[in-house]
Amino acid sequence: MVLWCLLISLVYGAPSAASAAPTRKGGIEWVFIDGAKEPWLLPEWLVWQNVLAGIYTIRSHHLEGSPFDSLPVTAAERKRIESAATWYNQHQDACTERQKREVEMLRAAKRPQADLDDGQRKVILDCREQVLDRVDRFLGELSGEGRAALLAYVNARKSGMWMRVAKSELDFYKRPR
């Protein structure tokens, strides 16, 4: 099974004990990454997934007065960003289903655990790449000012993100970028 655990804090940030130093718990060596201290260690796919999920939550729950609402972009640009967030929500559901189907198919074929892990990783990487491709496309559709404002918003969100990942999965966690 893929040994990685993704923990994102949208509101409270990282616990004070979190650091990039590996720790051992239950036989697994964990690496903690605190976006407030080391935002450069957060992979791009994770940052965008977090931001798009947050924007989707803001809009789907009709939360007013969020920092996203004060983003200095045109109404059309805001709609593009919101559309990307809606797409991400649907994409995430589809990716979860793809991963389940892949595992079920491999289990039905009585494949070894390593094949199940590889199958999961392929789906996960493909889904991450699709998110980054979508982000690249919609960033290209924004004005220079809109793009700069959104990227500043995204960078400001990093300080509230943190991760715990098994050291054995660290290389995979960083992929594709």
mmCIF file with all atom_site columns, C-alpha atoms in Angstrom:
data_model
loop_
_atom_site.group_PDB
_atom_site.id
_atom_site.type_symbol
_atom_site.label_atom_id
_atom_site.label_alt_id
_atom_site.label_comp_id
_atom_site.label_asym_id
_atom_site.label_entity_id
_atom_site.label_seq_id
_atom_site.pdbx_PDB_ins_code
_atom_site.Cartn_x
_atom_site.Cartn_y
_atom_site.Cartn_z
_atom_site.occupancy
_atom_site.B_iso_or_equiv
_atom_site.pdbx_formal_charge
_atom_site.auth_seq_id
_atom_site.auth_comp_id
_atom_site.auth_asym_id
_atom_site.auth_atom_id
_atom_site.pdbx_PDB_model_num
ATOM 1   C CA . MET A 1 1   ? 0.000   0.000   0.000   1.00 0.00 ? 1   MET A CA 1
ATOM 2   C CA . VAL A 1 2   ? 1.192   3.513   -0.682  1.00 0.00 ? 2   VAL A CA 1
ATOM 3   C CA . LEU A 1 3   ? 2.626   4.732   2.624   1.00 0.00 ? 3   LEU A CA 1
ATOM 4   C CA . TRP A 1 4   ? 1.971   8.415   2.618   1.00 0.00 ? 4   TRP A CA 1
ATOM 5   C CA . CYS A 1 5   ? -0.268  10.558  4.671   1.00 0.00 ? 5   CYS A CA 1
ATOM 6   C CA . LEU A 1 6   ? -1.357  13.979  3.567   1.00 0.00 ? 6   LEU A CA 1
ATOM 7   C CA . LEU A 1 7   ? -2.365  16.400  6.270   1.00 0.00 ? 7   LEU A CA 1
ATOM 8   C CA . ILE A 1 8   ? -3.290  19.923  5.354   1.00 0.00 ? 8   ILE A CA 1
ATOM 9   C CA . SER A 1 9   ? -4.308  22.555  7.807   1.00 0.00 ? 9   SER A CA 1
ATOM 10  C CA . LEU A 1 10  ? -6.480  25.179  6.169   1.00 0.00 ? 10  LEU A CA 1
ATOM 11  C CA . VAL A 1 11  ? -7.197  27.163  9.296   1.00 0.00 ? 11  VAL A CA 1
ATOM 12  C CA . TYR A 1 12  ? -4.767  26.543  12.114  1.00 0.00 ? 12  TYR A CA 1
ATOM 13  C CA . GLY A 1 13  ? -1.475  25.991  10.341  1.00 0.00 ? 13  GLY A CA 1
ATOM 14  C CA . ALA A 1 14  ? 1.106   23.482  11.390  1.00 0.00 ? 14  ALA A CA 1
ATOM 15  C CA . PRO A 1 15  ? 1.419   22.247  14.932  1.00 0.00 ? 15  PRO A CA 1
ATOM 16  C CA . SER A 1 16  ? 4.381   23.708  16.745  1.00 0.00 ? 16  SER A CA 1
ATOM 17  C CA . ALA A 1 17  ? 6.089   20.313  16.872  1.00 0.00 ? 17  ALA A CA 1
ATOM 18  C CA . ALA A 1 18  ? 6.139   19.997  13.082  1.00 0.00 ? 18  ALA A CA 1
ATOM 19  C CA . SER A 1 19  ? 9.460   20.317  11.316  1.00 0.00 ? 19  SER A CA 1
ATOM 20  C CA . ALA A 1 20  ? 11.240  18.879  8.312   1.00 0.00 ? 20  ALA A CA 1
ATOM 21  C CA . ALA A 1 21  ? 13.218  16.632  10.661  1.00 0.00 ? 21  ALA A CA 1
ATOM 22  C CA . PRO A 1 22  ? 12.243  12.978  10.290  1.00 0.00 ? 22  PRO A CA 1
ATOM 23  C CA . THR A 1 23  ? 10.643  11.233  13.254  1.00 0.00 ? 23  THR A CA 1
ATOM 24  C CA . ARG A 1 24  ? 9.854   7.575   13.783  1.00 0.00 ? 24  ARG A CA 1
ATOM 25  C CA . LYS A 1 25  ? 6.427   6.386   14.898  1.00 0.00 ? 25  LYS A CA 1
ATOM 26  C CA . GLY A 1 26  ? 5.021   2.899   14.547  1.00 0.00 ? 26  GLY A CA 1
ATOM 27  C CA . GLY A 1 27  ? 7.943   1.665   12.438  1.00 0.00 ? 27  GLY A CA 1
ATOM 28  C CA . ILE A 1 28  ? 7.491   4.380   9.800   1.00 0.00 ? 28  ILE A CA 1
ATOM 29  C CA . GLU A 1 29  ? 9.897   7.264   9.589   1.00 0.00 ? 29  GLU A CA 1
ATOM 30  C CA . TRP A 1 30  ? 7.887   10.440  9.016   1.00 0.00 ? 30  TRP A CA 1
ATOM 31  C CA . VAL A 1 31  ? 8.952   13.789  7.615   1.00 0.00 ? 31  VAL A CA 1
ATOM 32  C CA . PHE A 1 32  ? 6.996   16.871  8.698   1.00 0.00 ? 32  PHE A CA 1
ATOM 33  C CA . ILE A 1 33  ? 6.931   19.841  6.364   1.00 0.00 ? 33  ILE A CA 1
ATOM 34  C CA . ASP A 1 34  ? 5.695   23.152  7.734   1.00 0.00 ? 34  ASP A CA 1
ATOM 35  C CA . GLY A 1 35  ? 4.684   25.621  5.018   1.00 0.00 ? 35  GLY A CA 1
ATOM 36  C CA . ALA A 1 36  ? 5.139   28.531  7.425   1.00 0.00 ? 36  ALA A CA 1
ATOM 37  C CA . LYS A 1 37  ? 8.804   27.643  7.915   1.00 0.00 ? 37  LYS A CA 1
ATOM 38  C CA . GLU A 1 38  ? 9.721   25.897  4.647   1.00 0.00 ? 38  GLU A CA 1
ATOM 39  C CA . PRO A 1 39  ? 7.159   26.744  1.948   1.00 0.00 ? 39  PRO A CA 1
ATOM 40  C CA . TRP A 1 40  ? 9.610   25.744  -0.789  1.00 0.00 ? 40  TRP A CA 1
ATOM 41  C CA . LEU A 1 41  ? 9.277   22.108  0.329   1.00 0.00 ? 41  LEU A CA 1
ATOM 42  C CA . LEU A 1 42  ? 5.567   22.039  -0.535  1.00 0.00 ? 42  LEU A CA 1
ATOM 43  C CA . PRO A 1 43  ? 5.176   20.638  -4.054  1.00 0.00 ? 43  PRO A CA 1
ATOM 44  C CA . GLU A 1 44  ? 3.296   22.747  -6.572  1.00 0.00 ? 44  GLU A CA 1
ATOM 45  C CA . TRP A 1 45  ? 0.583   20.127  -7.089  1.00 0.00 ? 45  TRP A CA 1
ATOM 46  C CA . LEU A 1 46  ? -0.235  20.123  -3.373  1.00 0.00 ? 46  LEU A CA 1
ATOM 47  C CA . VAL A 1 47  ? -0.363  23.896  -3.102  1.00 0.00 ? 47  VAL A CA 1
ATOM 48  C CA . TRP A 1 48  ? -2.755  24.200  -6.046  1.00 0.00 ? 48  TRP A CA 1
ATOM 49  C CA . GLN A 1 49  ? -4.937  21.341  -4.840  1.00 0.00 ? 49  GLN A CA 1
ATOM 50  C CA . ASN A 1 50  ? -5.192  23.032  -1.451  1.00 0.00 ? 50  ASN A CA 1
ATOM 51  C CA . VAL A 1 51  ? -5.988  26.443  -2.948  1.00 0.00 ? 51  VAL A CA 1
ATOM 52  C CA . LEU A 1 52  ? -8.555  25.124  -5.435  1.00 0.00 ? 52  LEU A CA 1
ATOM 53  C CA . ALA A 1 53  ? -10.247 23.025  -2.744  1.00 0.00 ? 53  ALA A CA 1
ATOM 54  C CA . GLY A 1 54  ? -10.359 26.083  -0.484  1.00 0.00 ? 54  GLY A CA 1
ATOM 55  C CA . ILE A 1 55  ? -11.881 28.286  -3.186  1.00 0.00 ? 55  ILE A CA 1
ATOM 56  C CA . TYR A 1 56  ? -14.436 25.593  -3.978  1.00 0.00 ? 56  TYR A CA 1
ATOM 57  C CA . THR A 1 57  ? -15.385 25.400  -0.291  1.00 0.00 ? 57  THR A CA 1
ATOM 58  C CA . ILE A 1 58  ? -15.673 29.186  -0.051  1.00 0.00 ? 58  ILE A CA 1
ATOM 59  C CA . ARG A 1 59  ? -18.014 29.320  -3.041  1.00 0.00 ? 59  ARG A CA 1
ATOM 60  C CA . SER A 1 60  ? -20.037 26.158  -2.426  1.00 0.00 ? 60  SER A CA 1
ATOM 61  C CA . HIS A 1 61  ? -20.797 27.246  1.143   1.00 0.00 ? 61  HIS A CA 1
ATOM 62  C CA . HIS A 1 62  ? -21.380 30.879  0.116   1.00 0.00 ? 62  HIS A CA 1
ATOM 63  C CA . LEU A 1 63  ? -18.781 32.150  2.569   1.00 0.00 ? 63  LEU A CA 1
ATOM 64  C CA . GLU A 1 64  ? -18.434 35.896  2.169   1.00 0.00 ? 64  GLU A CA 1
ATOM 65  C CA . GLY A 1 65  ? -15.565 38.103  3.265   1.00 0.00 ? 65  GLY A CA 1
ATOM 66  C CA . SER A 1 66  ? -12.751 35.621  2.654   1.00 0.00 ? 66  SER A CA 1
ATOM 67  C CA . PRO A 1 67  ? -9.371  36.797  1.362   1.00 0.00 ? 67  PRO A CA 1
ATOM 68  C CA . PHE A 1 68  ? -10.411 35.351  -2.013  1.00 0.00 ? 68  PHE A CA 1
ATOM 69  C CA . ASP A 1 69  ? -13.243 37.903  -2.163  1.00 0.00 ? 69  ASP A CA 1
ATOM 70  C CA . SER A 1 70  ? -10.770 40.780  -1.950  1.00 0.00 ? 70  SER A CA 1
ATOM 71  C CA . LEU A 1 71  ? -8.517  39.392  -4.691  1.00 0.00 ? 71  LEU A CA 1
ATOM 72  C CA . PRO A 1 72  ? -7.977  42.254  -7.183  1.00 0.00 ? 72  PRO A CA 1
ATOM 73  C CA . VAL A 1 73  ? -9.098  40.449  -10.351 1.00 0.00 ? 73  VAL A CA 1
ATOM 74  C CA . THR A 1 74  ? -11.827 41.200  -12.872 1.00 0.00 ? 74  THR A CA 1
ATOM 75  C CA . ALA A 1 75  ? -15.226 39.548  -12.567 1.00 0.00 ? 75  ALA A CA 1
ATOM 76  C CA . ALA A 1 76  ? -14.411 37.377  -15.602 1.00 0.00 ? 76  ALA A CA 1
ATOM 77  C CA . GLU A 1 77  ? -11.094 36.300  -14.059 1.00 0.00 ? 77  GLU A CA 1
ATOM 78  C CA . ARG A 1 78  ? -12.796 35.479  -10.762 1.00 0.00 ? 78  ARG A CA 1
ATOM 79  C CA . LYS A 1 79  ? -15.260 33.284  -12.686 1.00 0.00 ? 79  LYS A CA 1
ATOM 80  C CA . ARG A 1 80  ? -12.346 31.474  -14.400 1.00 0.00 ? 80  ARG A CA 1
ATOM 81  C CA . ILE A 1 81  ? -10.720 30.816  -11.034 1.00 0.00 ? 81  ILE A CA 1
ATOM 82  C CA . GLU A 1 82  ? -14.010 29.625  -9.529  1.00 0.00 ? 82  GLU A CA 1
ATOM 83  C CA . SER A 1 83  ? -14.592 27.427  -12.573 1.00 0.00 ? 83  SER A CA 1
ATOM 84  C CA . ALA A 1 84  ? -11.170 25.835  -12.067 1.00 0.00 ? 84  ALA A CA 1
ATOM 85  C CA . ALA A 1 85  ? -12.051 25.211  -8.405  1.00 0.00 ? 85  ALA A CA 1
ATOM 86  C CA . THR A 1 86  ? -15.327 23.540  -9.399  1.00 0.00 ? 86  THR A CA 1
ATOM 87  C CA . TRP A 1 87  ? -13.473 21.468  -11.977 1.00 0.00 ? 87  TRP A CA 1
ATOM 88  C CA . TYR A 1 88  ? -10.949 20.447  -9.301  1.00 0.00 ? 88  TYR A CA 1
ATOM 89  C CA . ASN A 1 89  ? -13.700 19.232  -6.964  1.00 0.00 ? 89  ASN A CA 1
ATOM 90  C CA . GLN A 1 90  ? -15.167 17.029  -9.703  1.00 0.00 ? 90  GLN A CA 1
ATOM 91  C CA . HIS A 1 91  ? -11.692 15.957  -10.816 1.00 0.00 ? 91  HIS A CA 1
ATOM 92  C CA . GLN A 1 92  ? -10.767 14.869  -7.298  1.00 0.00 ? 92  GLN A CA 1
ATOM 93  C CA . ASP A 1 93  ? -13.888 12.726  -7.044  1.00 0.00 ? 93  ASP A CA 1
ATOM 94  C CA . ALA A 1 94  ? -13.145 11.160  -10.448 1.00 0.00 ? 94  ALA A CA 1
ATOM 95  C CA . CYS A 1 95  ? -9.530  10.480  -9.466  1.00 0.00 ? 95  CYS A CA 1
ATOM 96  C CA . THR A 1 96  ? -10.608 8.780   -6.261  1.00 0.00 ? 96  THR A CA 1
ATOM 97  C CA . GLU A 1 97  ? -12.916 6.531   -8.263  1.00 0.00 ? 97  GLU A CA 1
ATOM 98  C CA . ARG A 1 98  ? -10.179 5.786   -10.822 1.00 0.00 ? 98  ARG A CA 1
ATOM 99  C CA . GLN A 1 99  ? -7.824  4.788   -8.037  1.00 0.00 ? 99  GLN A CA 1
ATOM 100 C CA . LYS A 1 100 ? -10.446 2.500   -6.463  1.00 0.00 ? 100 LYS A CA 1
ATOM 101 C CA . ARG A 1 101 ? -11.184 0.836   -9.812  1.00 0.00 ? 101 ARG A CA 1
ATOM 102 C CA . GLU A 1 102 ? -7.480  0.313   -10.506 1.00 0.00 ? 102 GLU A CA 1
ATOM 103 C CA . VAL A 1 103 ? -6.938  -1.348  -7.136  1.00 0.00 ? 103 VAL A CA 1
ATOM 104 C CA . GLU A 1 104 ? -10.064 -3.500  -7.497  1.00 0.00 ? 104 GLU A CA 1
ATOM 105 C CA . MET A 1 105 ? -8.988  -4.627  -10.963 1.00 0.00 ? 105 MET A CA 1
ATOM 106 C CA . LEU A 1 106 ? -5.482  -5.528  -9.788  1.00 0.00 ? 106 LEU A CA 1
ATOM 107 C CA . ARG A 1 107 ? -6.811  -7.329  -6.705  1.00 0.00 ? 107 ARG A CA 1
ATOM 108 C CA . ALA A 1 108 ? -9.278  -9.292  -8.838  1.00 0.00 ? 108 ALA A CA 1
ATOM 109 C CA . ALA A 1 109 ? -6.336  -10.337 -11.018 1.00 0.00 ? 109 ALA A CA 1
ATOM 110 C CA . LYS A 1 110 ? -4.533  -11.414 -7.815  1.00 0.00 ? 110 LYS A CA 1
ATOM 111 C CA . ARG A 1 111 ? -1.619  -9.109  -8.545  1.00 0.00 ? 111 ARG A CA 1
ATOM 112 C CA . PRO A 1 112 ? 1.087   -8.642  -5.898  1.00 0.00 ? 112 PRO A CA 1
ATOM 113 C CA . GLN A 1 113 ? 1.023   -5.633  -3.577  1.00 0.00 ? 113 GLN A CA 1
ATOM 114 C CA . ALA A 1 114 ? 3.843   -3.959  -5.527  1.00 0.00 ? 114 ALA A CA 1
ATOM 115 C CA . ASP A 1 115 ? 1.614   -3.913  -8.626  1.00 0.00 ? 115 ASP A CA 1
ATOM 116 C CA . LEU A 1 116 ? -1.223  -2.378  -6.616  1.00 0.00 ? 116 LEU A CA 1
ATOM 117 C CA . ASP A 1 117 ? 1.151   0.316   -5.346  1.00 0.00 ? 117 ASP A CA 1
ATOM 118 C CA . ASP A 1 118 ? 2.390   1.020   -8.877  1.00 0.00 ? 118 ASP A CA 1
ATOM 119 C CA . GLY A 1 119 ? -1.179  1.201   -10.183 1.00 0.00 ? 119 GLY A CA 1
ATOM 120 C CA . GLN A 1 120 ? -2.164  3.659   -7.472  1.00 0.00 ? 120 GLN A CA 1
ATOM 121 C CA . ARG A 1 121 ? 0.901   5.788   -8.090  1.00 0.00 ? 121 ARG A CA 1
ATOM 122 C CA . LYS A 1 122 ? 0.188   5.988   -11.825 1.00 0.00 ? 122 LYS A CA 1
ATOM 123 C CA . VAL A 1 123 ? -3.331  7.233   -11.202 1.00 0.00 ? 123 VAL A CA 1
ATOM 124 C CA . ILE A 1 124 ? -2.192  9.674   -8.509  1.00 0.00 ? 124 ILE A CA 1
ATOM 125 C CA . LEU A 1 125 ? 0.553   11.123  -10.723 1.00 0.00 ? 125 LEU A CA 1
ATOM 126 C CA . ASP A 1 126 ? -1.785  11.428  -13.683 1.00 0.00 ? 126 ASP A CA 1
ATOM 127 C CA . CYS A 1 127 ? -4.306  13.269  -11.522 1.00 0.00 ? 127 CYS A CA 1
ATOM 128 C CA . ARG A 1 128 ? -1.634  15.617  -10.158 1.00 0.00 ? 128 ARG A CA 1
ATOM 129 C CA . GLU A 1 129 ? -0.428  16.351  -13.691 1.00 0.00 ? 129 GLU A CA 1
ATOM 130 C CA . GLN A 1 130 ? -3.978  17.114  -14.809 1.00 0.00 ? 130 GLN A CA 1
ATOM 131 C CA . VAL A 1 131 ? -4.341  19.646  -11.982 1.00 0.00 ? 131 VAL A CA 1
ATOM 132 C CA . LEU A 1 132 ? -1.082  21.353  -12.923 1.00 0.00 ? 132 LEU A CA 1
ATOM 133 C CA . ASP A 1 133 ? -2.038  21.395  -16.614 1.00 0.00 ? 133 ASP A CA 1
ATOM 134 C CA . ARG A 1 134 ? -5.389  22.979  -15.780 1.00 0.00 ? 134 ARG A CA 1
ATOM 135 C CA . VAL A 1 135 ? -3.696  25.575  -13.571 1.00 0.00 ? 135 VAL A CA 1
ATOM 136 C CA . ASP A 1 136 ? -1.194  26.424  -16.321 1.00 0.00 ? 136 ASP A CA 1
ATOM 137 C CA . ARG A 1 137 ? -4.063  26.891  -18.787 1.00 0.00 ? 137 ARG A CA 1
ATOM 138 C CA . PHE A 1 138 ? -6.169  29.151  -16.609 1.00 0.00 ? 138 PHE A CA 1
ATOM 139 C CA . LEU A 1 139 ? -3.160  31.181  -15.442 1.00 0.00 ? 139 LEU A CA 1
ATOM 140 C CA . GLY A 1 140 ? -2.451  31.834  -19.120 1.00 0.00 ? 140 GLY A CA 1
ATOM 141 C CA . GLU A 1 141 ? -5.999  33.174  -19.520 1.00 0.00 ? 141 GLU A CA 1
ATOM 142 C CA . LEU A 1 142 ? -5.588  35.775  -16.760 1.00 0.00 ? 142 LEU A CA 1
ATOM 143 C CA . SER A 1 143 ? -4.243  39.276  -17.259 1.00 0.00 ? 143 SER A CA 1
ATOM 144 C CA . GLY A 1 144 ? -0.750  39.983  -15.947 1.00 0.00 ? 144 GLY A CA 1
ATOM 145 C CA . GLU A 1 145 ? -2.254  41.791  -12.962 1.00 0.00 ? 145 GLU A CA 1
ATOM 146 C CA . GLY A 1 146 ? -4.770  39.020  -12.310 1.00 0.00 ? 146 GLY A CA 1
ATOM 147 C CA . ARG A 1 147 ? -2.087  36.342  -12.515 1.00 0.00 ? 147 ARG A CA 1
ATOM 148 C CA . ALA A 1 148 ? 0.187   38.281  -10.136 1.00 0.00 ? 148 ALA A CA 1
ATOM 149 C CA . ALA A 1 149 ? -2.681  38.783  -7.666  1.00 0.00 ? 149 ALA A CA 1
ATOM 150 C CA . LEU A 1 150 ? -3.647  35.103  -7.748  1.00 0.00 ? 150 LEU A CA 1
ATOM 151 C CA . LEU A 1 151 ? -0.055  33.922  -7.348  1.00 0.00 ? 151 LEU A CA 1
ATOM 152 C CA . ALA A 1 152 ? 0.374   36.259  -4.357  1.00 0.00 ? 152 ALA A CA 1
ATOM 153 C CA . TYR A 1 153 ? -2.832  34.798  -2.879  1.00 0.00 ? 153 TYR A CA 1
ATOM 154 C CA . VAL A 1 154 ? -1.526  31.262  -3.461  1.00 0.00 ? 154 VAL A CA 1
ATOM 155 C CA . ASN A 1 155 ? 1.846   32.045  -1.877  1.00 0.00 ? 155 ASN A CA 1
ATOM 156 C CA . ALA A 1 156 ? 0.115   33.567  1.155   1.00 0.00 ? 156 ALA A CA 1
ATOM 157 C CA . ARG A 1 157 ? -1.817  30.305  1.665   1.00 0.00 ? 157 ARG A CA 1
ATOM 158 C CA . LYS A 1 158 ? 1.390   28.248  1.928   1.00 0.00 ? 158 LYS A CA 1
ATOM 159 C CA . SER A 1 159 ? 2.060   29.391  5.477   1.00 0.00 ? 159 SER A CA 1
ATOM 160 C CA . GLY A 1 160 ? -1.094  27.585  6.619   1.00 0.00 ? 160 GLY A CA 1
ATOM 161 C CA . MET A 1 161 ? -0.166  24.274  4.997   1.00 0.00 ? 161 MET A CA 1
ATOM 162 C CA . TRP A 1 162 ? 1.737   21.417  6.517   1.00 0.00 ? 162 TRP A CA 1
ATOM 163 C CA . MET A 1 163 ? 2.443   17.847  5.581   1.00 0.00 ? 163 MET A CA 1
ATOM 164 C CA . ARG A 1 164 ? 3.373   14.564  7.124   1.00 0.00 ? 164 ARG A CA 1
ATOM 165 C CA . VAL A 1 165 ? 4.774   12.089  4.646   1.00 0.00 ? 165 VAL A CA 1
ATOM 166 C CA . ALA A 1 166 ? 6.533   8.766   5.120   1.00 0.00 ? 166 ALA A CA 1
ATOM 167 C CA . LYS A 1 167 ? 10.215  9.237   4.373   1.00 0.00 ? 167 LYS A CA 1
ATOM 168 C CA . SER A 1 168 ? 10.073  6.181   2.116   1.00 0.00 ? 168 SER A CA 1
ATOM 169 C CA . GLU A 1 169 ? 7.462   8.003   -0.013  1.00 0.00 ? 169 GLU A CA 1
ATOM 170 C CA . LEU A 1 170 ? 9.176   11.402  -0.100  1.00 0.00 ? 170 LEU A CA 1
ATOM 171 C CA . ASP A 1 171 ? 10.413  11.104  -3.693  1.00 0.00 ? 171 ASP A CA 1
ATOM 172 C CA . PHE A 1 172 ? 6.949   10.135  -4.913  1.00 0.00 ? 172 PHE A CA 1
ATOM 173 C CA . TYR A 1 173 ? 5.342   12.904  -2.858  1.00 0.00 ? 173 TYR A CA 1
ATOM 174 C CA . LYS A 1 174 ? 7.462   15.519  -4.660  1.00 0.00 ? 174 LYS A CA 1
ATOM 175 C CA . ARG A 1 175 ? 6.346   14.372  -8.117  1.00 0.00 ? 175 ARG A CA 1
ATOM 176 C CA . PRO A 1 176 ? 5.639   15.697  -10.664 1.00 0.00 ? 176 PRO A CA 1
ATOM 177 C CA . ARG A 1 177 ? 6.564   19.130  -9.296  1.00 0.00 ? 177 ARG A CA 1
#
